[in-house]
Coordinates of C-alpha atoms in Angstrom, one line a residue:
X155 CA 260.4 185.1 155.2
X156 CA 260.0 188.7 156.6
X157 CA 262.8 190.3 157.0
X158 CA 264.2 187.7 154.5
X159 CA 263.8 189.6 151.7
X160 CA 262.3 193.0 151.0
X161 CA 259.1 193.9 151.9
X162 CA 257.9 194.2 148.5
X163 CA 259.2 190.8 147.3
X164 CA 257.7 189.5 150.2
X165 CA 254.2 190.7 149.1
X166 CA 255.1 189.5 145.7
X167 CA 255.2 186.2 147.4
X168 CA 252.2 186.0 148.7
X169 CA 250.3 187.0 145.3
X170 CA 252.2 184.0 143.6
X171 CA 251.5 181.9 146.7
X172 CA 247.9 182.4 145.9
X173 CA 247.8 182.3 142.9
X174 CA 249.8 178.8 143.0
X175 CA 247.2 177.7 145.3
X176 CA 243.8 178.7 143.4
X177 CA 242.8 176.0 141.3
X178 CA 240.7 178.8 139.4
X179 CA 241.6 182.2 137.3
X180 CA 241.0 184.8 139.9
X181 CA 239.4 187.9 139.4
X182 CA 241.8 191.2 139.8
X183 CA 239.5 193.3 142.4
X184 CA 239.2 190.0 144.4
X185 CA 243.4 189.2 144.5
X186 CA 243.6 192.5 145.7
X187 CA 241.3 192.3 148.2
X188 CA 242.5 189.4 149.4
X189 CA 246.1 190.6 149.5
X190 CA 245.3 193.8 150.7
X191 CA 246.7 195.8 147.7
X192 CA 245.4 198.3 145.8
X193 CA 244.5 197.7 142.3
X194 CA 247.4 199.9 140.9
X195 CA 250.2 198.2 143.3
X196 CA 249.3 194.7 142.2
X197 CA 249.4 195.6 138.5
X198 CA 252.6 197.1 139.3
X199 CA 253.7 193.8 140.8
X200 CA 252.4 191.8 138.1
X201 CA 254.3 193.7 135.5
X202 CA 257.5 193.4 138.0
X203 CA 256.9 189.6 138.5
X204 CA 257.0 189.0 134.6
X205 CA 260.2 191.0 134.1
X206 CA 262.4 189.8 137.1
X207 CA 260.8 185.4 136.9
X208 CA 260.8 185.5 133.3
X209 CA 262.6 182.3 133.1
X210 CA 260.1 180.8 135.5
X211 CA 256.5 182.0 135.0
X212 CA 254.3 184.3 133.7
X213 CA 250.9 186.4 134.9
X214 CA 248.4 187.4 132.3
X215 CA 245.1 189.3 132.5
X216 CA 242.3 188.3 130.2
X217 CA 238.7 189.8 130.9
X218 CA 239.6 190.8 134.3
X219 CA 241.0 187.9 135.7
X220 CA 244.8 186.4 136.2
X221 CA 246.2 183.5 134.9
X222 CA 249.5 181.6 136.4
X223 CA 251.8 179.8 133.6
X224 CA 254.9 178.5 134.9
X225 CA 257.7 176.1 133.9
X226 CA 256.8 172.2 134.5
X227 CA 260.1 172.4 136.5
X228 CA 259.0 175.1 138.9
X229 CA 257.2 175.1 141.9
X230 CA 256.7 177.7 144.6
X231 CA 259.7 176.7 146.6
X232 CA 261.9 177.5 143.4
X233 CA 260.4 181.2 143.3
X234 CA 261.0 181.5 147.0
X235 CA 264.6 180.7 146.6
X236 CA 265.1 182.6 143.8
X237 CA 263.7 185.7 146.2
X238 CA 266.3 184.9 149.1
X239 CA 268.8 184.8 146.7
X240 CA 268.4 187.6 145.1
X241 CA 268.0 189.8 148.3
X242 CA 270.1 192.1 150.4
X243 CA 269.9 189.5 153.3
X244 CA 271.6 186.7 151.2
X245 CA 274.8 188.8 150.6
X246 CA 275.3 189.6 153.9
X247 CA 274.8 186.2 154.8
X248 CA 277.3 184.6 152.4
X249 CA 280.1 187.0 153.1
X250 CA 279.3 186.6 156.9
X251 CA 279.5 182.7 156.3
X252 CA 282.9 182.8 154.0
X253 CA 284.2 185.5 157.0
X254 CA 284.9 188.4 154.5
X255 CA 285.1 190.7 157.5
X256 CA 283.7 193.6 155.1
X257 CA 283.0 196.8 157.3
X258 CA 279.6 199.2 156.5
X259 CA 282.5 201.5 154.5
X260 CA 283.3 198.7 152.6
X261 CA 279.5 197.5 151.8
X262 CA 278.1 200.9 150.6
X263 CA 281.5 201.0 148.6
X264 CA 280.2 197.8 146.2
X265 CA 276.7 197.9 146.4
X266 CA 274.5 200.6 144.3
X267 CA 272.1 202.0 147.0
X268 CA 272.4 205.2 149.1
X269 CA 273.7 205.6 152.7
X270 CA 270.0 205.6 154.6
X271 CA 269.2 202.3 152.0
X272 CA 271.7 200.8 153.2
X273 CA 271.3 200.9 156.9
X274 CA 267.5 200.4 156.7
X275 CA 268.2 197.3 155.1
X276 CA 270.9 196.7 157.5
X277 CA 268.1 196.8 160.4
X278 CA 266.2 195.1 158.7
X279 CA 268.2 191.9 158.9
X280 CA 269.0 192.6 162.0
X281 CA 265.4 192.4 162.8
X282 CA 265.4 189.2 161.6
X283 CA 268.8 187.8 163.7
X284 CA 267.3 189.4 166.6
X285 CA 264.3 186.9 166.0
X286 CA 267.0 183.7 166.3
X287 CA 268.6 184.9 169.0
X288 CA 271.4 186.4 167.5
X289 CA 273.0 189.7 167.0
X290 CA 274.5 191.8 163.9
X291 CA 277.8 193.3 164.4
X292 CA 278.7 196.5 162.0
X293 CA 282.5 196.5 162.3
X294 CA 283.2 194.5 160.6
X295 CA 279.7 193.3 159.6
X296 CA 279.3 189.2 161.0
X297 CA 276.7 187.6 162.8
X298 CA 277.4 186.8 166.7
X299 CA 275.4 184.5 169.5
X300 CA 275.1 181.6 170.0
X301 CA 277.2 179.4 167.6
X302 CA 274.4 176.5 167.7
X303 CA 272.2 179.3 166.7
X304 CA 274.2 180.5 164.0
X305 CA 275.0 177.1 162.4
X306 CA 271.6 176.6 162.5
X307 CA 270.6 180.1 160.6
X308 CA 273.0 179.9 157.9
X309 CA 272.4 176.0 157.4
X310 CA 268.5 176.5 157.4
X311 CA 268.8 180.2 154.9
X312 CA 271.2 178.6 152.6
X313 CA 269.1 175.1 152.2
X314 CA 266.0 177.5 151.4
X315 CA 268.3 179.1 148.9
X316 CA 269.5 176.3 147.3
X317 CA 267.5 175.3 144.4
X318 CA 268.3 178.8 142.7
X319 CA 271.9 179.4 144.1
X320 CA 273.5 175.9 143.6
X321 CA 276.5 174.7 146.4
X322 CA 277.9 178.0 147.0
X323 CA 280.5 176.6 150.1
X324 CA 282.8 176.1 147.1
X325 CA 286.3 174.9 149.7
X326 CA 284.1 172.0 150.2
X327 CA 283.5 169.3 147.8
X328 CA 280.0 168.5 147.7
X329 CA 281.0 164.6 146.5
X330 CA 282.9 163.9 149.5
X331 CA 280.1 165.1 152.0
X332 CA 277.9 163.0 149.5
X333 CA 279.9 160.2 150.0
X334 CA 279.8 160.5 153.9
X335 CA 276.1 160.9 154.0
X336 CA 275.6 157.7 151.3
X337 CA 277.7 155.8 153.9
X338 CA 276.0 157.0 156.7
X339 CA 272.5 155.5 155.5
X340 CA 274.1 152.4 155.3
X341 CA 275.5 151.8 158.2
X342 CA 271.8 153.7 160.2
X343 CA 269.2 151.6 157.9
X344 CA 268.2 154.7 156.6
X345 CA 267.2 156.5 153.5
X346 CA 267.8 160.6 152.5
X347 CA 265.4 161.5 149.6
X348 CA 268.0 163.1 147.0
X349 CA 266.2 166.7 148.0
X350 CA 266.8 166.3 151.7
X351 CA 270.6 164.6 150.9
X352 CA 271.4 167.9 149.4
X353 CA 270.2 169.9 152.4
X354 CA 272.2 167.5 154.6
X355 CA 275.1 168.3 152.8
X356 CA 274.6 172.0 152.9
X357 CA 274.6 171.9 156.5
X358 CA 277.5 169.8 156.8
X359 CA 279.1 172.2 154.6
X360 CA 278.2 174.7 157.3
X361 CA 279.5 173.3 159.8
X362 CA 282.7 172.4 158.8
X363 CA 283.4 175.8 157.4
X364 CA 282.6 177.3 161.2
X365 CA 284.8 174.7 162.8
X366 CA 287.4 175.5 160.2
X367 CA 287.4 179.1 160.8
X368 CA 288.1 178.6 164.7
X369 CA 284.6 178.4 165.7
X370 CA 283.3 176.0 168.5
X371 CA 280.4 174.7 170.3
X372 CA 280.8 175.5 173.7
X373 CA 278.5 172.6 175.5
X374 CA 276.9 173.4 178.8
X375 CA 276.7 171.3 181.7
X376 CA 273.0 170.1 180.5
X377 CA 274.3 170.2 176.4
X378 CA 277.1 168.2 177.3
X379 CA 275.5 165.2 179.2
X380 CA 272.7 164.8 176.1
X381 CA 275.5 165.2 173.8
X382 CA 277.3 162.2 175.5
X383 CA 274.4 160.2 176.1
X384 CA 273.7 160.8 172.0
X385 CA 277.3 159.6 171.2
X386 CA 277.2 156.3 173.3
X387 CA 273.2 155.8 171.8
X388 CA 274.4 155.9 168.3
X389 CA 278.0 154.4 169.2
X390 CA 279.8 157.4 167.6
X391 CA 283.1 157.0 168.5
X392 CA 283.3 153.9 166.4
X393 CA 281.6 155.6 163.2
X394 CA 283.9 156.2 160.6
X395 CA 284.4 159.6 160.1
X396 CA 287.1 159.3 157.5
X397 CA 285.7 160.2 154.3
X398 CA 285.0 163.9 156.2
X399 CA 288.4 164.2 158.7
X400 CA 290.3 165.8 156.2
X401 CA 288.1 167.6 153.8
X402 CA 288.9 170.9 155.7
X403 CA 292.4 170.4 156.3
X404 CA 292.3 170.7 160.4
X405 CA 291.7 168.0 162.9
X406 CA 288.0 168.2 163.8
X407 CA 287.5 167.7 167.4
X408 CA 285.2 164.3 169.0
X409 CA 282.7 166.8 170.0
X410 CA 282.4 168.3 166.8
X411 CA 282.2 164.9 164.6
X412 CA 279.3 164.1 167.0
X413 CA 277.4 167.4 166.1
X414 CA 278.3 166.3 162.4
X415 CA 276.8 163.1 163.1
X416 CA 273.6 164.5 164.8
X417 CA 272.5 167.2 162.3
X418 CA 271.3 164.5 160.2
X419 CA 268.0 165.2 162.1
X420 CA 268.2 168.9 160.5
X421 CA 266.2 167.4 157.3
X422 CA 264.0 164.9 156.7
X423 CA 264.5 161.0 156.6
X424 CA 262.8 157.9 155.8
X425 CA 263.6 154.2 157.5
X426 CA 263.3 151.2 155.7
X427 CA 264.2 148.8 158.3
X428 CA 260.8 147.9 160.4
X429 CA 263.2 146.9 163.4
X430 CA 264.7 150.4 163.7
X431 CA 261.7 151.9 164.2
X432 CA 260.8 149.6 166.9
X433 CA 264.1 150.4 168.1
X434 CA 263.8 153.9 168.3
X435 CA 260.4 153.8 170.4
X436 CA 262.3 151.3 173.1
X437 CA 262.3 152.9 176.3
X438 CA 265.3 150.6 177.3
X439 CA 268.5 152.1 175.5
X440 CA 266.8 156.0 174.0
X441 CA 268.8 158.9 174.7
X442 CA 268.2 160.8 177.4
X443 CA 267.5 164.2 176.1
X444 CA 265.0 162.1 173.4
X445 CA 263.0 160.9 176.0
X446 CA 261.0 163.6 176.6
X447 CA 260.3 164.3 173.0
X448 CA 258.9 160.3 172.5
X449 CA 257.0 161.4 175.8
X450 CA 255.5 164.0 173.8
X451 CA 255.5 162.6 170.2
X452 CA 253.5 159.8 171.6
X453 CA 251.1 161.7 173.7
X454 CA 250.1 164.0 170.5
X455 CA 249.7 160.9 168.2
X456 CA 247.7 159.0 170.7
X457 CA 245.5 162.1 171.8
X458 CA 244.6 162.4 168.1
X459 CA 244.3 158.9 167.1
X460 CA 243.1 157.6 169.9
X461 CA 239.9 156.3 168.8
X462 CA 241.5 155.0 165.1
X463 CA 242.7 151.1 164.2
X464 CA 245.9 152.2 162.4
X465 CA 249.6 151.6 162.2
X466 CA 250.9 154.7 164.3
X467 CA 254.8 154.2 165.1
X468 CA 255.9 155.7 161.7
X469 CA 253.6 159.1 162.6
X470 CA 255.6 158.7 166.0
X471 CA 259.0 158.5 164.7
X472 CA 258.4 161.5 162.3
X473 CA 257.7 163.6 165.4
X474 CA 260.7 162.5 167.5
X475 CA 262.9 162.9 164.7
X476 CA 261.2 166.8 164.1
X477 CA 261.6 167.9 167.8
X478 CA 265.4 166.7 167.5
X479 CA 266.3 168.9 165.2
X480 CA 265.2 171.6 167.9
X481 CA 268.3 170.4 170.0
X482 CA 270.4 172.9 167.6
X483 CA 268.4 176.1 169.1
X484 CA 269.4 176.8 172.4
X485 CA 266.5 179.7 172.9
X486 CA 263.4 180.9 170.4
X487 CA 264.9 180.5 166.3
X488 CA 262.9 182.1 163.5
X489 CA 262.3 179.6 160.9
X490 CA 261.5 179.8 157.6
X491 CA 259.0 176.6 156.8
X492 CA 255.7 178.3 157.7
X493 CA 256.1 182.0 156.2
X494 CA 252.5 182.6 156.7
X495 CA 252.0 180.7 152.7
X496 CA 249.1 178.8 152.6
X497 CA 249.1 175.0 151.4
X498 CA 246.0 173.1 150.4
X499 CA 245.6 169.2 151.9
X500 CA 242.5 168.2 150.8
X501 CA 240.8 166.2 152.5
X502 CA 241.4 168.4 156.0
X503 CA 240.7 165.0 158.6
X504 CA 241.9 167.0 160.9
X505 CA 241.4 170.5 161.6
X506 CA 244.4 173.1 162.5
X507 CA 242.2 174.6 165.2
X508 CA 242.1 170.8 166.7
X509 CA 245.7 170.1 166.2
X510 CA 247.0 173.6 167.6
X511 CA 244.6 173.0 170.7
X512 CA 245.9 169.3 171.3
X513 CA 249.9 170.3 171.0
X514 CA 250.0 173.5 172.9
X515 CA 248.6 171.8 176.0
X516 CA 250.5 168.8 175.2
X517 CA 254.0 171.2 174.5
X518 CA 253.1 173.5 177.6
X519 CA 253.1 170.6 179.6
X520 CA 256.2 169.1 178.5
X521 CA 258.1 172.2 179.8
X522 CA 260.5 171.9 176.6
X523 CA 261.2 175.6 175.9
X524 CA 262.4 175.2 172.6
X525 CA 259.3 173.9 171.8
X526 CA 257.2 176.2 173.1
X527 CA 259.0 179.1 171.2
X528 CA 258.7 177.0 167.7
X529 CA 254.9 176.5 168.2
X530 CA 253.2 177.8 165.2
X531 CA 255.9 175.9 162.9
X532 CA 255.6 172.3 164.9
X533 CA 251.5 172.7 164.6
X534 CA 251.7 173.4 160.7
X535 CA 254.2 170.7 160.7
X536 CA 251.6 168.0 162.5
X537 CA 248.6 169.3 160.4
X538 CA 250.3 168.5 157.5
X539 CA 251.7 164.8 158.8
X540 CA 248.5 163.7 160.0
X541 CA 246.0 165.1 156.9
X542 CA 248.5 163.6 154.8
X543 CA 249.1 160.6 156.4
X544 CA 244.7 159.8 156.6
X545 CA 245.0 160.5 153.0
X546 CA 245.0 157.2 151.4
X547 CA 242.8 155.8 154.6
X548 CA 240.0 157.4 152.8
X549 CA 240.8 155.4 150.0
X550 CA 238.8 152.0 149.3
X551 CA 241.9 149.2 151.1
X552 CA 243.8 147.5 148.8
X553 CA 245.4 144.5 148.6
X554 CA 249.2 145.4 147.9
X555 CA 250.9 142.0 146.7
X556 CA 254.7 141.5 146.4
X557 CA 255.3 139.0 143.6
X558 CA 258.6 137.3 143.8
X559 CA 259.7 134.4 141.0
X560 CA 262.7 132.2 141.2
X561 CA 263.7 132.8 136.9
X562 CA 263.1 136.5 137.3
X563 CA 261.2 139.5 136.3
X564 CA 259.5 137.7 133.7
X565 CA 257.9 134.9 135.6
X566 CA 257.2 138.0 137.9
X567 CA 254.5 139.4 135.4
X568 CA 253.5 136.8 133.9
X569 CA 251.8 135.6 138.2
X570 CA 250.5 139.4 138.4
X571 CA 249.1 139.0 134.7
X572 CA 247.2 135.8 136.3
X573 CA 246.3 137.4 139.5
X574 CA 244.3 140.8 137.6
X575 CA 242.5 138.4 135.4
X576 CA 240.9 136.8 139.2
X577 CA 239.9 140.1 140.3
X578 CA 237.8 143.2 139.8
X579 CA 240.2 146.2 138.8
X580 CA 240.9 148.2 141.9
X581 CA 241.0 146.0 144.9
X582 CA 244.9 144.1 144.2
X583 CA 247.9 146.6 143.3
X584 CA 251.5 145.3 143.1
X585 CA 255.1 146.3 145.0
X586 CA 257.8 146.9 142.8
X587 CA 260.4 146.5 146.2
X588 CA 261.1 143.7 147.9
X589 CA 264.0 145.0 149.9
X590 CA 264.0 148.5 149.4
X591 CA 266.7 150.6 150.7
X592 CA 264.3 154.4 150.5
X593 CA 261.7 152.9 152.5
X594 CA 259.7 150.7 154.7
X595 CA 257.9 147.7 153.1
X596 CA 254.7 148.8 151.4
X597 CA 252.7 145.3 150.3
X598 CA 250.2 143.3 152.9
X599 CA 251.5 140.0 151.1
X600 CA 254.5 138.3 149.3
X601 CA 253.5 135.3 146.6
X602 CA 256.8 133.7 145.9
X603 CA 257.2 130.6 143.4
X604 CA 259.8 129.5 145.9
X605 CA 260.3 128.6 149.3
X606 CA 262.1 132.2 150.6
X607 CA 262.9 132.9 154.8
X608 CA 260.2 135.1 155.4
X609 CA 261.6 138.2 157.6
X610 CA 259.5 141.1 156.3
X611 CA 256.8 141.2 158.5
X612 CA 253.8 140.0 156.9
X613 CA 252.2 136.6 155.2
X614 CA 254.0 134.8 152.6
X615 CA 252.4 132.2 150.2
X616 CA 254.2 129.7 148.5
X617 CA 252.9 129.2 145.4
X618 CA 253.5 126.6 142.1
X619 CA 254.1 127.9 138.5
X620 CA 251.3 128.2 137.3
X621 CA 249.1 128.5 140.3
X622 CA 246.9 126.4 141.2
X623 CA 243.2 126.3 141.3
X624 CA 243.1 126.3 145.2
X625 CA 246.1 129.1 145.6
X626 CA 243.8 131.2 143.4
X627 CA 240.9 131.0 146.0
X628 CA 243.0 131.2 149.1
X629 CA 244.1 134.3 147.6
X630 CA 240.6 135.5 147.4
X631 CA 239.8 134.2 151.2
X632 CA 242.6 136.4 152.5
X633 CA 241.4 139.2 150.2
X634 CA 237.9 139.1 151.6
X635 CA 239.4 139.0 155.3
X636 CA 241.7 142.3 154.4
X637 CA 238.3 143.9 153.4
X638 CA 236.6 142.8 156.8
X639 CA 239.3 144.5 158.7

C-alpha cells in the first residue's frame, strides 16, 4: 500500500488496522507507541479519520482509551479502498487505463496542488511502478513495461478499489463479462464466490480495454510454449468465447482469448466436483508450466503435514491455483494483499516463522523466479490456508449427515427431527447440499428413504419411512467408528 496512497493515509491505515484487530479499548499512550506516533499526530489523525470515514466509522476517546464503531457493512478492506480511491495514485491510474494521454501541463492544470506537490507525488507513484517492473512516462503521463505487468497492475489496483469505486470501465458492460464468467463455471465444474466473480470481471474488463486500445502480449519463446500447452490442457479453442467476441467491437486475437481464459486464476475459486480435483493433481495430462508449481504445492503441503491423517488435495489445489496467477508477472510485481496489516487466526497451528522457513527452501529450490520475488506475500498466503484450514480439526468431529426423502423437504425434517432425538446435541449436524454447484460435498453420510446411484463419494444408507429400530443403531455403530478414527 505504500506508495499507494499518501504517506499519511497510509499511517492512518495502520491505526484503524489495529484498532480493527484489538478485541479491547486501547489506551492512547499505548496506540501511539505502538504506531510510532506522537501523542499530538494521532489525535490529529483521529480527528481527520472521523471527518473524512464519517459514513463508515467513528473513533472516540473516553478516560484515555479509543473506541472503534463502524458500520455492520464495513470492514477493513472497505476503508482500504476507500483510501486507494481517494488518492493521487488512483487518478493517474484511471486516466492511464482509459488512455487520456494528459501531459504534467495538463495535470497541474485540473488538480489543486502546487507544482513541487505535484511531482513529489508523481515520484512517488513512480516508486511504486518501479516496484512492478514498470516505468512512468511524463509526456504524456502512461504507464510502460511489460504489458503482462501492466494488465496485472491495473487489474490487481482497481479490484482493491472496487468496493468504494463501483465498475468504473464503463465501455464495458459488466452483465455480459458476468454472463461469460457464469458460463465459464459451468462448463470448468467450478464456483466464483460473488466477491471474487466481481474481481474476475474487473480484470477481464482490463484486459479487453488494453487489447482494444492496440495493446498486445508479445509471448516469448518460453511464454509461448506454456501458453500452448495451457490452451490444448483446457481445450480452448473449442470454448465458446461468444458472449465476449464482440463486447469491444474488434476481433480479439486466439492468443488473447486464451489469456482471457487463464486469468480466471487471478482470484480465488472453489471446485465442487471431487473428480476435478483429482484431475488437476494427475501427472498424466497437467500443463507443462503447472508442473513445477504441483511439484512445489505438493512438497510444502507434505513437508508440513507430513505427520497428520487428513484430506490434503484441496490445501494442494489452493496452492497450484495461487502460484498460477504468478504466470501474469514476468519479473518481481509489488502486490497489495500483505501491506504489512496484521490479521488475527486464532488458533496459530502453525507458526509464520515455520511456514516462511519450510517455503523459502522449498521456493529457492524450485528455481521459479517469480516466486522467489513474491515471497513474503505466498508465506502470508500459506499461514493463513493452513491455520485456517486446522481450524475446525480442533473441533470435537462431527458426524455431517445428508438427508435425502423421495416427497421432499418435509419428509427431509421430519428423518433429522428423528435422528437429534437418538443423539446427544453436538456430535450429528446436517448438509443442506446434495449437489451443490459453490462447493465440494461437505457431509460423511447420505440417509435417503429411497434407493438413489450413489456417486458422491461416501456411504449411503437406505433407509424406510419411518426408520427402523435397527437403522437407528447402525447409525450409531458408524457414528462410534467416525469417533475412533
Amino acid at each position: 500500500m505504500k506508495n499507494t496512497i499518501s504517506s499519511s493515509d497510509y499511517r492512518k491505515l495502520k491505526l484503524l488496522n489495529y484498532l480493527f484487530n484489538n478485541e479491547d479499548n486501547i489506551l492512547k499512550k499505548d496506540l501511539a507507541q505502538k504506531l510510532s506516533l506522537s501523542l499530538v499526530t494521532l489525535n490529529t489523525y483521529v480527528d481527520e479519520i472521523n471527518e473524512e470515514l464519517s459514513d463508515f466509522i467513528r473513533i472516540t476517546r473516553r478516560d484515555g482509551r479509543y473506541f472503534l464503531d463502524r458500520r455492520q457493512d464495513v470492514n477493513f478492506d472497505s476503508l482500504t479502498a476507500y483510501m486507494i480511491t481517494h488518492s493521487f495514485s488512483y487518478e493517474i491510474i484511471l486516466a492511464t487505463l482509459r488512455d487520456e494521454k494528459k501531459d504534467v501541463k495538463n495535470w497541474l492544470e485540473s488538480m489543486p496542488i502546487s507544482q513541487s506537490a505535484f511531482y513529489r507525488k508523481l515520484q512517488e507513484f513512480d516508486n511504486l511502478l518501479a516496484r512492478s517492473n514498470l516505468i512512468l512516462e511524463r509526456n504524456p503521463v502512461s504507464i510502460v513495461g511489460n504489458e503482462l505487468n501492466i494488465r496485472f497492475f491495473y487489474s490487481h489496483v482497481l479490484v482493491k478499489a472496487y468496493p468504494e469505486s463501483g465498475w468504473v470501465i464503463n465501455d464495458i458492460d459488466y452483465r455480459i463479462l458476468e454472463r461469460f464468467i457464469k458460463h465459464m463455471e459451468r462448463e470448468l465444474g467450478i464456483y466464483f464466490s460473488p466477491s471474487a466473480l466481481k474481481d474476475y470481471a474487473v480484470s477481464l474488463a482490463v484486459l479487453l480495454t488494453r487489447i482494444k486500445q492496440g495493446h498486445f502480449v508479445q509471448f516469448d519463446e518460453y511464454q509461448a510454449k506454456y501458453w500452448e500447452d495451457a490452451a490444448r490442457y483446457y481445450d480452448i479453442k473449442n470454448f465458446d468465447f461468444s458472449l465476449i467476441q464482440d463486447v469491444i467491437g474488434v476481433p480479439i486475437p486466439e492468443n488473447e482469448l486464451h489469456i482471457l481464459f487463464i486469468a480466471q486464476f487471478l482470484v480465488p475459486f472453489s471446485y465442487y466436483d471431487k473428480q476435478k480435483v483429482l484431475d488437476r493433481l494427475s501427472h498424466k495430462k497437467e500443463v507443462l508450466y503447472v508442473k513445477p508449481f504441483r511439484v512445489l504445492a505438493e512438497k510444502i503441503v507434505d513437508e508440513i503435514f507430513k505427520d497428520k491423517q487428513y484430506d490434503i488435495e484441496m490445501l494442494k489445489i489452493y496452492l497450484i491455483n495461487y502460484f498460477v496467477r504468478f504466470v501474469f508477472v514476468s519479473k518481481t510485481t509489488h502486490l497489495l494483499d500483505i501491506d504489512y496489516f496484521s490479521r488475527k487466526i486464532t488458533p496459530v497451528t502453525y507458526e509464520k516463522k515455520e511456514i516462511e522457513r519450510h517455503v523459502s527452501q522449498l521456493i529457492r529450490e524450485s528455481g521459479l523466479t517469480m516466486l522467489r520475488d513474491n515471497k513474503g506475500i505466498i508465506v502470508q498466503y500459506i499461514f493463513d490456508l493452513f491455520n485456517v484450514y486446522m481450524m475446525d480439526k480442533h473441533q470435537k468431529k462431527q458426524l455431517r449427515i445428508k438427508v435425502v426423502a423421495k416427497n421432499g423437504s418435509v419428509w427431509e425434517e421430519y428423518l433429522k427431527d428423528v435422528i437429534q432425538k437418538q443423539f446427544p446435541p453436538g456430535l450429528i449436524t446436517f448438509a443442506n447440499e446434495l449437489d451443490s454447484k459453490e462447493h465440494l460435498p461437505r457431509y460423511d453420510l447420505i440417509i435417503s428413504d429411497y434407493p438413489i446411484d450413489n456417486y458422491y463419494g461416501c456411504p449411503l444408507l437406505a433407509w424406510h419411512f419411518p426408520p427402523t429400530k435397527k437403522e437407528l443403531e447402525e447409525l450409531s455403530q458408524f457414528l462410534d467408528e467416525m469417533q475412533r478414527k
